[in-house]
Short mmCIF file of C-alpha atoms and ligand atoms in Angstrom, two decimals:
data_model
loop_
_atom_site.label_atom_id
_atom_site.label_comp_id
_atom_site.label_asym_id
_atom_site.label_seq_id
_atom_site.Cartn_x
_atom_site.Cartn_y
_atom_site.Cartn_z
CA MET A 123 166.05 50.30 172.59
CA SER A 124 166.62 53.00 170.03
CA TRP A 125 164.40 53.72 167.06
CA LYS A 126 167.46 53.17 164.90
CA LEU A 127 167.67 49.51 165.96
CA PHE A 128 163.94 49.00 165.52
CA SER A 129 164.01 50.49 162.03
CA LEU A 130 166.77 48.04 161.09
CA LEU A 131 164.46 45.23 162.19
CA LEU A 132 161.61 46.70 160.18
CA GLU A 133 163.82 46.90 157.14
CA ALA A 134 164.83 43.26 157.54
CA SER A 135 161.19 42.30 157.93
CA LEU A 136 160.65 43.55 154.36
CA MET A 137 163.03 40.80 153.28
CA THR A 138 161.01 38.30 155.31
CA ILE A 139 157.80 39.47 153.64
CA PHE A 140 159.39 39.47 150.18
CA VAL A 141 160.92 36.00 150.43
CA SER A 142 157.75 34.53 151.92
CA THR A 143 155.37 36.11 149.41
CA ILE A 144 157.41 35.06 146.39
CA SER A 145 157.82 31.55 147.80
CA ILE A 146 154.11 31.19 148.52
CA LEU A 147 153.25 32.22 144.97
CA ILE A 148 155.86 30.00 143.31
CA GLY A 149 154.79 27.22 145.67
CA LEU A 150 151.17 27.69 144.62
CA VAL A 151 152.04 27.42 140.93
CA LEU A 152 154.11 24.29 141.63
CA ALA A 153 151.29 22.87 143.75
CA ILE A 154 148.81 23.37 140.89
CA LEU A 155 151.21 21.60 138.53
CA LEU A 156 151.60 18.77 141.05
CA SER A 157 147.80 18.51 141.18
CA ALA A 158 147.67 18.43 137.39
CA ALA A 159 150.21 15.61 137.45
CA ASN A 160 148.09 13.74 139.96
CA LEU A 161 144.90 14.19 137.92
CA SER A 162 146.60 13.43 134.58
CA GLY A 163 146.23 9.69 135.03
CA ILE A 164 149.79 9.28 133.73
CA ARG A 165 151.50 6.89 136.15
CA PRO A 166 155.11 8.18 136.07
CA LEU A 167 153.87 11.75 136.60
CA GLN A 168 151.69 10.63 139.50
CA TRP A 169 154.56 8.75 141.13
CA GLY A 170 156.94 11.67 140.61
CA GLY A 171 154.45 14.01 142.26
CA LYS A 172 153.86 11.65 145.16
CA PHE A 173 157.58 11.26 145.75
CA PHE A 174 158.12 15.02 145.67
CA ILE A 175 155.32 15.63 148.15
CA SER A 176 156.38 12.93 150.60
CA PHE A 177 160.01 14.04 150.51
CA PHE A 178 159.32 17.69 151.23
CA ARG A 179 156.65 16.98 153.82
CA GLY A 180 158.63 14.22 155.48
CA THR A 181 161.92 16.04 156.09
CA PRO A 182 162.59 19.17 158.17
CA LEU A 183 162.79 22.43 156.27
CA LEU A 184 166.09 23.21 157.99
CA VAL A 185 167.59 20.00 156.61
CA GLN A 186 166.17 20.78 153.14
CA LEU A 187 167.72 24.25 153.19
CA LEU A 188 171.11 22.98 154.37
CA LEU A 189 171.02 20.22 151.79
CA LEU A 190 170.15 22.67 149.02
CA TYR A 191 172.83 25.11 150.19
CA ASN A 192 175.49 22.43 149.97
CA LEU A 193 174.10 20.57 146.97
CA LEU A 194 173.91 23.45 144.51
CA PRO A 195 177.69 24.20 144.49
CA VAL A 196 178.43 20.47 144.09
CA MET A 197 176.17 20.52 141.03
CA GLY A 198 178.14 23.51 139.77
CA ILE A 199 175.23 25.93 140.27
CA GLN A 200 176.10 29.32 141.72
CA MET A 201 173.11 31.09 143.23
CA PRO A 202 172.76 34.18 145.37
CA SER A 203 171.48 33.35 148.84
CA LEU A 204 168.21 35.14 148.09
CA ALA A 205 167.51 32.75 145.21
CA THR A 206 168.53 29.73 147.27
CA ALA A 207 166.22 30.78 150.07
CA ILE A 208 163.29 31.29 147.72
CA LEU A 209 163.94 27.98 145.98
CA GLY A 210 164.10 26.10 149.29
CA LEU A 211 160.95 27.67 150.72
CA SER A 212 159.04 27.31 147.43
CA LEU A 213 159.74 23.60 147.09
CA CYS A 214 158.74 22.94 150.67
CA THR A 215 155.53 24.96 150.60
CA ALA A 216 154.63 23.49 147.19
CA ALA A 217 154.42 20.06 148.79
CA TYR A 218 152.14 21.27 151.60
CA GLN A 219 149.98 23.33 149.28
CA ALA A 220 149.62 20.41 146.87
CA GLU A 221 148.39 18.32 149.76
CA ASN A 222 145.89 21.04 150.73
CA LEU A 223 144.75 21.41 147.14
CA ARG A 224 144.18 17.68 146.82
CA GLY A 225 141.24 18.01 149.18
CA GLY A 226 140.02 21.02 147.20
CA PHE A 227 140.15 19.16 143.91
CA GLU A 228 138.32 16.23 145.44
CA GLY A 229 135.66 18.70 146.60
CA VAL A 230 134.90 19.98 143.08
CA PRO A 231 131.40 18.65 142.40
CA ARG A 232 131.38 16.12 139.59
CA GLY A 233 128.45 17.87 137.94
CA LEU A 234 130.50 21.03 137.38
CA VAL A 235 133.08 19.00 135.48
CA GLU A 236 130.33 17.23 133.53
CA SER A 237 128.83 20.55 132.48
CA ALA A 238 132.30 21.60 131.29
CA ASP A 239 132.52 18.35 129.31
CA MET A 240 129.14 19.06 127.76
CA ALA A 241 130.27 22.59 126.88
CA GLY A 242 133.13 21.07 124.92
CA PHE A 243 136.00 22.11 127.18
CA SER A 244 139.22 20.16 126.73
CA PRO A 245 140.63 18.47 129.84
CA ALA A 246 143.21 21.25 130.18
CA GLN A 247 140.54 23.96 129.87
CA THR A 248 138.38 22.20 132.44
CA PHE A 249 141.39 21.98 134.75
CA PHE A 250 142.43 25.63 134.54
CA HIS A 251 139.03 27.32 134.15
CA ILE A 252 136.83 25.13 136.34
CA ARG A 253 138.74 22.82 138.67
CA VAL A 254 141.53 25.18 139.75
CA PRO A 255 139.36 28.22 140.62
CA ILE A 256 136.90 26.08 142.55
CA ALA A 257 139.60 24.07 144.35
CA LEU A 258 141.36 27.32 145.31
CA ARG A 259 138.15 28.73 146.74
CA LEU A 260 137.57 25.59 148.76
CA THR A 261 141.12 25.61 150.15
CA LEU A 262 141.61 29.33 150.67
CA PRO A 263 141.58 29.07 154.50
CA ALA A 264 144.28 26.39 154.31
CA LEU A 265 146.25 28.56 151.91
CA ILE A 266 146.15 31.53 154.30
CA ASN A 267 147.27 29.22 157.07
CA GLU A 268 150.15 28.00 154.95
CA ALA A 269 151.16 31.61 154.21
CA ILE A 270 151.41 32.25 157.94
CA LEU A 271 153.44 29.08 158.48
CA ILE A 272 155.84 30.07 155.72
CA LEU A 273 156.26 33.59 157.11
CA LYS A 274 157.37 32.02 160.37
CA ALA A 275 159.41 29.27 158.74
CA SER A 276 161.26 31.90 156.70
CA SER A 277 163.27 32.58 159.88
CA LEU A 278 165.18 29.41 158.95
CA VAL A 279 166.53 30.73 155.66
CA SER A 280 169.33 32.54 157.47
CA VAL A 281 171.21 29.22 157.20
CA VAL A 282 171.71 29.89 153.49
CA GLY A 283 173.21 33.27 154.27
CA LEU A 284 170.19 35.52 153.85
CA VAL A 285 169.66 38.33 156.37
CA GLU A 286 165.95 38.52 157.18
CA LEU A 287 164.16 39.55 160.33
CA THR A 288 165.40 36.80 162.67
CA ARG A 289 168.97 36.96 161.41
CA MET A 290 169.01 40.75 161.71
CA ALA A 291 167.86 40.47 165.31
CA GLN A 292 170.64 37.97 165.99
CA ASN A 293 173.23 40.21 164.38
CA LEU A 294 172.07 43.21 166.37
CA VAL A 295 172.10 41.21 169.61
CA ALA A 296 175.73 40.30 168.94
CA SER A 297 176.73 43.96 168.76
CA THR A 298 174.38 45.54 171.33
CA PHE A 299 173.83 42.79 173.93
CA MET A 300 170.11 43.60 174.20
CA PRO A 301 168.63 40.15 173.46
CA LEU A 302 165.33 40.63 175.29
CA GLU A 303 164.38 43.89 173.60
CA LEU A 304 165.50 42.78 170.15
CA TYR A 305 163.89 39.33 170.15
CA ALA A 306 160.69 40.70 171.67
CA SER A 307 160.60 43.35 168.94
CA ALA A 308 161.21 40.75 166.22
CA GLY A 309 158.44 38.59 167.67
CA LEU A 310 156.10 41.56 167.71
CA ILE A 311 156.81 42.32 164.05
CA TYR A 312 156.10 38.71 163.07
CA LEU A 313 152.88 38.86 165.04
CA VAL A 314 151.72 42.05 163.32
CA ILE A 315 152.53 40.68 159.87
CA ASN A 316 150.70 37.45 160.51
CA LEU A 317 147.65 39.10 162.05
CA THR A 318 147.48 41.31 158.96
CA VAL A 319 147.66 38.25 156.70
CA ALA A 320 144.92 36.54 158.71
CA VAL A 321 142.60 39.57 158.51
CA LEU A 322 143.24 40.16 154.80
CA GLY A 323 142.69 36.45 154.16
CA ARG A 324 139.33 36.47 155.89
CA GLN A 325 138.27 39.52 153.89
CA LEU A 326 139.35 37.85 150.67
CA GLU A 327 137.31 34.76 151.58
CA GLN A 328 134.20 36.88 152.01
CA ARG A 329 134.69 39.10 148.99
CA LEU A 330 135.54 36.38 146.53
CA PRO A 331 133.12 36.66 143.61
CA GLY A 332 130.40 34.07 143.85
CA ALA A 333 131.11 33.21 147.46
CA PRO A 334 127.87 32.11 149.08
CA ALA A 335 126.37 34.91 151.15
CA LYS A 336 127.03 34.29 154.84
CA MET B 353 118.49 13.31 106.71
CA SER B 354 116.66 10.71 108.68
CA ASP B 355 113.99 11.68 111.17
CA THR B 356 115.80 10.05 114.05
CA ALA B 357 117.87 12.36 116.23
CA ILE B 358 119.11 9.75 118.67
CA SER B 359 119.10 6.04 118.14
CA VAL B 360 119.70 3.81 121.15
CA GLN B 361 120.39 0.20 120.23
CA HIS B 362 120.42 -2.73 122.62
CA LEU B 363 121.90 -0.59 125.36
CA VAL B 364 123.00 -2.40 128.49
CA LYS B 365 124.46 -0.63 131.50
CA ARG B 366 125.81 -2.42 134.52
CA PHE B 367 127.34 -0.94 137.63
CA GLY B 368 129.41 -3.86 138.86
CA THR B 369 127.02 -6.78 138.86
CA THR B 370 123.77 -4.80 138.98
CA THR B 371 122.12 -4.27 135.64
CA VAL B 372 120.68 -0.79 135.58
CA LEU B 373 119.66 -0.67 131.92
CA ASP B 374 118.60 -3.91 130.31
CA ASP B 375 118.65 -4.06 126.50
CA ILE B 376 117.15 -0.66 125.73
CA THR B 377 116.29 0.12 122.13
CA LEU B 378 114.74 3.53 121.55
CA GLN B 379 114.47 6.07 118.75
CA ILE B 380 114.25 9.76 119.59
CA PRO B 381 112.45 11.54 116.74
CA ARG B 382 113.79 14.83 115.44
CA GLY B 383 112.00 18.05 116.30
CA GLN B 384 109.80 16.53 118.99
CA VAL B 385 109.68 16.19 122.73
CA SER B 386 110.31 12.70 124.04
CA CYS B 387 109.66 12.12 127.71
CA LEU B 388 111.09 9.44 129.96
CA ILE B 389 109.08 8.52 133.01
CA GLY B 390 109.39 5.79 135.56
CA PRO B 391 109.80 5.12 139.26
CA SER B 392 112.85 6.27 141.17
CA GLY B 393 115.86 4.10 140.44
CA SER B 394 114.40 2.75 137.19
CA GLY B 395 117.39 4.06 135.21
CA LYS B 396 116.02 7.25 133.62
CA SER B 397 119.02 9.41 134.51
CA THR B 398 121.45 6.68 133.53
CA LEU B 399 119.81 6.34 130.12
CA LEU B 400 119.86 10.09 129.56
CA ARG B 401 123.48 10.31 130.72
CA CYS B 402 124.41 7.53 128.29
CA MET B 403 122.90 9.67 125.50
CA ALA B 404 125.46 12.36 126.40
CA PHE B 405 128.25 9.85 127.05
CA LEU B 406 128.53 11.04 130.62
CA GLU B 407 127.99 7.37 131.39
CA GLU B 408 129.61 4.64 129.32
CA ALA B 409 127.32 1.91 128.08
CA THR B 410 128.42 -1.61 128.96
CA GLU B 411 127.00 -2.96 125.71
CA GLY B 412 125.10 -1.63 122.74
CA SER B 413 125.42 1.60 120.82
CA ILE B 414 124.09 5.10 120.61
CA PHE B 415 123.96 7.15 117.43
CA ILE B 416 123.53 10.91 117.34
CA GLU B 417 122.11 11.93 113.97
CA GLY B 418 123.56 8.74 112.57
CA ASP B 419 127.05 9.15 114.04
CA PRO B 420 128.26 6.81 116.76
CA LEU B 421 128.70 8.36 120.20
CA GLY B 422 131.52 7.33 122.51
CA PHE B 423 132.46 4.01 120.96
CA VAL B 424 133.25 2.84 117.46
CA TYR B 425 133.56 -0.69 116.13
CA ASP B 426 136.69 -1.62 114.20
CA GLY B 427 136.86 -3.99 111.23
CA THR B 428 136.74 -7.10 113.41
CA GLY B 429 133.71 -5.88 115.31
CA LYS B 430 135.67 -4.97 118.43
CA ARG B 431 134.45 -1.97 120.38
CA GLN B 432 136.88 0.93 120.90
CA ARG B 433 136.77 4.32 122.51
CA GLN B 434 136.08 7.06 120.02
CA ALA B 435 138.86 9.62 119.48
CA ALA B 436 138.47 12.55 121.88
CA SER B 437 138.10 15.08 119.08
CA GLU B 438 135.39 13.02 117.38
CA LEU B 439 133.56 12.56 120.69
CA ARG B 440 133.64 16.31 121.21
CA ARG B 441 132.36 16.90 117.68
CA VAL B 442 129.39 14.54 118.07
CA ARG B 443 128.72 15.66 121.63
CA SER B 444 128.63 19.31 120.56
CA ARG B 445 125.20 18.60 119.06
CA ILE B 446 123.83 17.86 122.51
CA GLY B 447 122.96 20.26 125.28
CA MET B 448 122.34 18.93 128.77
CA VAL B 449 120.38 20.43 131.64
CA PHE B 450 120.96 18.88 135.03
CA GLN B 451 118.70 18.56 138.05
CA GLN B 452 121.28 20.42 140.15
CA PHE B 453 121.86 23.16 137.50
CA ASN B 454 125.66 22.69 137.73
CA LEU B 455 126.44 26.33 137.06
CA TRP B 456 130.06 27.30 137.67
CA PRO B 457 129.93 29.23 140.95
CA HIS B 458 132.91 31.50 140.23
CA MET B 459 131.38 32.95 137.06
CA THR B 460 128.46 35.33 136.67
CA ALA B 461 125.37 34.27 134.77
CA LEU B 462 126.83 35.98 131.71
CA GLY B 463 130.21 34.35 132.32
CA ASN B 464 128.62 30.90 132.54
CA VAL B 465 126.89 31.36 129.21
CA ALA B 466 129.83 33.07 127.48
CA ALA B 467 132.62 30.75 128.72
CA ALA B 468 132.36 28.04 126.09
CA LEU B 469 131.57 30.54 123.33
CA ARG B 470 134.97 32.07 124.01
CA ARG B 471 137.06 29.07 124.93
CA VAL B 472 135.53 26.43 122.68
CA ARG B 473 133.99 28.38 119.83
CA GLY B 474 136.80 30.93 119.81
CA LEU B 475 134.61 34.04 119.78
CA SER B 476 136.08 37.30 121.02
CA ARG B 477 135.08 38.43 124.47
CA SER B 478 132.63 41.03 123.17
CA GLU B 479 131.07 38.70 120.60
CA ALA B 480 130.70 35.95 123.19
CA GLU B 481 129.12 38.29 125.72
CA ALA B 482 126.71 39.75 123.17
CA LYS B 483 125.60 36.29 122.20
CA ALA B 484 125.37 35.21 125.83
CA LEU B 485 123.26 38.23 126.67
CA ALA B 486 120.90 37.40 123.81
CA GLN B 487 120.46 33.90 125.26
CA LEU B 488 119.87 35.26 128.76
CA THR B 489 117.27 37.60 127.28
CA LYS B 490 115.56 34.64 125.71
CA VAL B 491 115.10 33.02 129.12
CA GLY B 492 114.07 36.36 130.64
CA LEU B 493 117.22 36.99 132.65
CA GLU B 494 118.95 39.86 130.86
CA ASN B 495 118.82 41.92 134.04
CA ARG B 496 120.56 39.19 136.05
CA ALA B 497 123.57 38.86 133.75
CA GLY B 498 126.02 40.16 136.34
CA HIS B 499 124.75 37.98 139.19
CA TYR B 500 126.66 35.00 140.48
CA PRO B 501 124.77 31.70 140.83
CA SER B 502 124.70 32.12 144.61
CA GLN B 503 122.75 35.34 144.10
CA LEU B 504 120.05 33.71 141.95
CA SER B 505 116.98 31.67 142.83
CA GLY B 506 116.86 28.02 141.81
CA GLY B 507 114.52 28.76 138.93
CA GLN B 508 116.77 31.54 137.69
CA GLN B 509 119.83 29.30 137.99
CA GLN B 510 118.13 26.61 135.95
CA ARG B 511 117.18 29.14 133.27
CA VAL B 512 120.82 30.29 133.12
CA ALA B 513 121.82 26.65 132.74
CA ILE B 514 119.37 26.29 129.85
CA ALA B 515 120.72 29.48 128.26
CA ARG B 516 124.27 28.15 128.67
CA ALA B 517 123.37 24.98 126.81
CA LEU B 518 121.39 26.81 124.10
CA ALA B 519 124.19 29.29 123.43
CA LEU B 520 126.20 26.47 121.86
CA GLU B 521 123.35 25.87 119.39
CA PRO B 522 122.78 22.18 120.08
CA LYS B 523 120.53 20.10 117.87
CA ILE B 524 119.23 18.12 120.81
CA MET B 525 118.52 19.14 124.41
CA LEU B 526 118.52 16.63 127.25
CA PHE B 527 116.75 17.54 130.49
CA ASP B 528 117.24 15.44 133.63
CA GLU B 529 114.48 16.35 136.05
CA ALA B 530 115.15 20.01 135.39
CA THR B 531 112.51 21.13 137.89
CA SER B 532 112.88 18.53 140.65
CA ALA B 533 115.28 20.58 142.76
CA LEU B 534 112.97 23.62 142.63
CA ASP B 535 110.31 24.85 145.00
CA PRO B 536 106.89 24.24 143.45
CA GLU B 537 106.30 27.95 142.77
CA LEU B 538 109.52 28.07 140.70
CA THR B 539 108.90 25.07 138.45
CA GLY B 540 106.52 27.04 136.22
CA GLU B 541 109.12 29.50 134.94
CA VAL B 542 111.44 26.67 133.91
CA LEU B 543 108.65 24.59 132.35
CA ASN B 544 107.59 27.66 130.37
CA VAL B 545 111.07 28.04 128.91
CA MET B 546 111.02 24.35 128.01
CA ARG B 547 107.57 24.71 126.42
CA GLY B 548 108.86 27.64 124.35
CA LEU B 549 111.78 25.55 123.13
CA ALA B 550 109.45 22.73 122.18
CA GLU B 551 107.31 25.14 120.15
CA GLU B 552 110.43 26.23 118.26
CA GLY B 553 110.89 22.64 117.18
CA MET B 554 113.88 21.73 119.37
CA THR B 555 114.50 18.01 119.70
CA MET B 556 114.17 17.34 123.40
CA VAL B 557 114.54 14.34 125.67
CA VAL B 558 112.97 15.09 129.00
CA VAL B 559 113.24 12.96 132.12
CA THR B 560 110.46 14.24 134.30
CA HIS B 561 108.11 13.59 137.16
CA GLU B 562 105.85 16.29 135.71
CA ILE B 563 103.31 13.93 134.18
CA GLY B 564 101.24 16.91 133.07
CA PHE B 565 104.15 18.30 131.06
CA ALA B 566 104.79 14.89 129.53
CA ALA B 567 101.13 14.52 128.59
CA THR B 568 100.66 17.95 127.06
CA VAL B 569 104.05 18.80 125.51
CA GLY B 570 105.50 15.38 124.81
CA SER B 571 104.85 13.61 121.56
CA GLN B 572 106.52 10.40 122.66
CA LEU B 573 106.45 8.91 126.10
CA SER B 574 108.63 6.08 127.35
CA PHE B 575 108.08 4.22 130.56
CA LEU B 576 111.10 2.69 132.25
CA ASP B 577 110.82 0.20 135.05
CA GLN B 578 113.72 -1.61 136.72
CA GLY B 579 115.99 -0.86 133.79
CA ARG B 580 113.56 -2.10 131.15
CA LEU B 581 111.70 -0.05 128.63
CA LEU B 582 108.14 -1.29 129.16
CA PHE B 583 106.38 1.07 126.82
CA THR B 584 107.06 3.73 124.20
CA GLY B 585 104.37 5.57 122.30
CA PRO B 586 102.22 8.68 122.06
CA PRO B 587 101.18 9.98 125.49
CA ALA B 588 97.49 9.44 124.75
CA GLU B 589 98.18 5.76 124.23
CA VAL B 590 100.13 5.50 127.45
CA PHE B 591 97.33 6.98 129.47
CA ALA B 592 94.64 5.02 127.67
CA LYS B 593 93.48 1.80 129.23
CA PRO B 594 94.25 -1.00 129.52
CA ARG B 595 97.72 -0.30 130.80
CA HIS B 596 100.66 -2.41 131.71
CA PRO B 597 100.21 -3.26 135.40
CA ARG B 598 103.51 -1.61 136.41
CA LEU B 599 102.57 1.56 134.53
CA GLU B 600 99.13 1.47 136.12
CA GLN B 601 100.72 1.24 139.56
CA PHE B 602 103.17 4.06 138.73
CA LEU B 603 100.49 6.40 137.40
CA ASP B 604 98.25 5.64 140.38
CA THR B 605 100.83 7.07 142.75
CA TYR B 606 100.69 10.30 140.74
CA LEU B 607 96.94 10.37 140.48
CA ASP B 608 96.87 9.96 144.24
CA ARG B 609 98.95 13.10 144.51
CA GLY B 610 96.36 15.13 142.65
CA ALA B 611 97.96 14.98 139.23
CA SER B 612 94.73 13.58 137.78
CA THR B 613 93.67 17.00 136.57
CA LEU B 614 96.70 17.09 134.31
CA VAL B 615 96.33 13.67 132.76
N1 ATP C 1799 127.48 5.52 139.63
C1 ATP C 1799 126.66 4.53 140.04
N2 ATP C 1799 127.17 3.43 140.64
C2 ATP C 1799 126.36 2.42 141.03
N3 ATP C 1799 125.04 2.40 140.86
C3 ATP C 1799 124.47 3.46 140.25
C4 ATP C 1799 125.24 4.58 139.82
N4 ATP C 1799 124.41 5.49 139.26
C5 ATP C 1799 123.17 4.96 139.36
N5 ATP C 1799 123.21 3.75 139.96
C6 ATP C 1799 122.05 2.88 140.20
O1 ATP C 1799 121.38 2.72 139.00
C7 ATP C 1799 119.97 2.68 139.21
C8 ATP C 1799 119.29 3.67 138.31
O2 ATP C 1799 119.68 4.97 138.71
P1 ATP C 1799 119.15 6.27 137.98
O3 ATP C 1799 119.75 7.43 138.66
O4 ATP C 1799 119.37 6.15 136.53
O5 ATP C 1799 117.59 6.19 138.30
P2 ATP C 1799 116.47 7.27 138.03
O6 ATP C 1799 115.41 6.57 137.28
O7 ATP C 1799 117.05 8.48 137.40
O8 ATP C 1799 115.94 7.59 139.48
P3 ATP C 1799 115.43 8.97 140.10
O9 ATP C 1799 114.01 9.13 139.63
O10 ATP C 1799 115.50 8.73 141.57
O11 ATP C 1799 116.34 10.04 139.62
C9 ATP C 1799 119.74 2.94 140.69
O12 ATP C 1799 119.51 1.70 141.30
C10 ATP C 1799 121.05 3.52 141.14
O13 ATP C 1799 121.29 3.16 142.47
MG1 MG C 1800 117.37 10.47 138.04
#
């Protein structure tokens, strides 16, 4: 297999990394908002959040993406396939991350919230300055894991018309008839990306300020 | 201004059907150290936590410098939750020190002390940090300002926690067994800080197993047993005989442990 083909795969993998990273970050913000809804004590918000989470965790991502792809035009919304892909991945990962975070929020010691109350923090300040940072620390390994899952799941976004690593490999196979080399190369690239994420994640866990010395 | 910092009136606290505090009436005098002693499970922490509204009383009322804490009574005598802003205003007069320190692990010592100065008091970052550093200096930790709680000893963590509470300039400091989670060789540094505060005239309510501290620094001692306040008075009177049989029994367990030299 020529270097030219491989470099096309590498280029497409940048799209994979871009779409996944943006989706993870948007998903994280959404997940924090879902957690806020859950902790707010406001019933309709709690129900809304629960419904969102069970829908996106209970249906296949492929179905969600196809649904989104066909739903948006019906609703009169025109979106480039990049935006559709990011939206689809973000919504899905938000649900999983919210579920991960739930455990993290439950793990925030009550005393730390009480000392925030005594310091005069408002509920919103306590949420953003105390609960969120501590919950994130507690769930960082799950977050890294989710990042890896999303990097792999991003291979599905080709159904909304986006050319990322998997789709590029498919396209190249169609014109070169070298499926083994191309798919093996694509697999290798995914593997390298994910190993990098895993290593960086572990370093982050250890370097996080205030992490207990191991 | 009256000489009462905290007034507890007919306080009842139940968890489900168990009564943990049974009709407690207690006045905490201003500018003095009031100690709460009693066997484990007698309700000391619960009473102290009620004084900070971290626990809601089932019945009765608590006044901080004359202002109701947590609940107010409307015209018809019905009890209602106090508005959040009013609760925060009254509660801002109280600083609390917990047995488990409860420092925020993702902030340095300086960050822990400065956080509320910035976010609640609205000071600029540099003002807040200068003030926080002054408080850390007061508890002898100016050279640990950049350390995270996980990098500090228990005694140091507790002193940071005291500095964090003091930075907000409370009128009253509540201590819930501030030294119980510490190794014996570390209790001294925390007790010294508390002694210093007492000498400055801080109003303090101290739940403690350190009978020696209660006897020497406290000017009022209350003995709780099974949710009832059996005795309140000057320490000398508490230790004088004859004593209430339950108090006698309680003190004996301490004397057995070699605390007799302190009493
Ligand atoms: N949240 C709670 N729910 C139910 N029961 C509780 C709760 N908190 C405290 N209790 C009970 O209330 C009683 C008094 O507890 P408290 O912690 O006030 O005692 P204490 O005097 O501080 O004891 P110690 O010296 O062990 O700290 C105990 O029987 C305890 O089990
Ligand atoms: Mg206690």
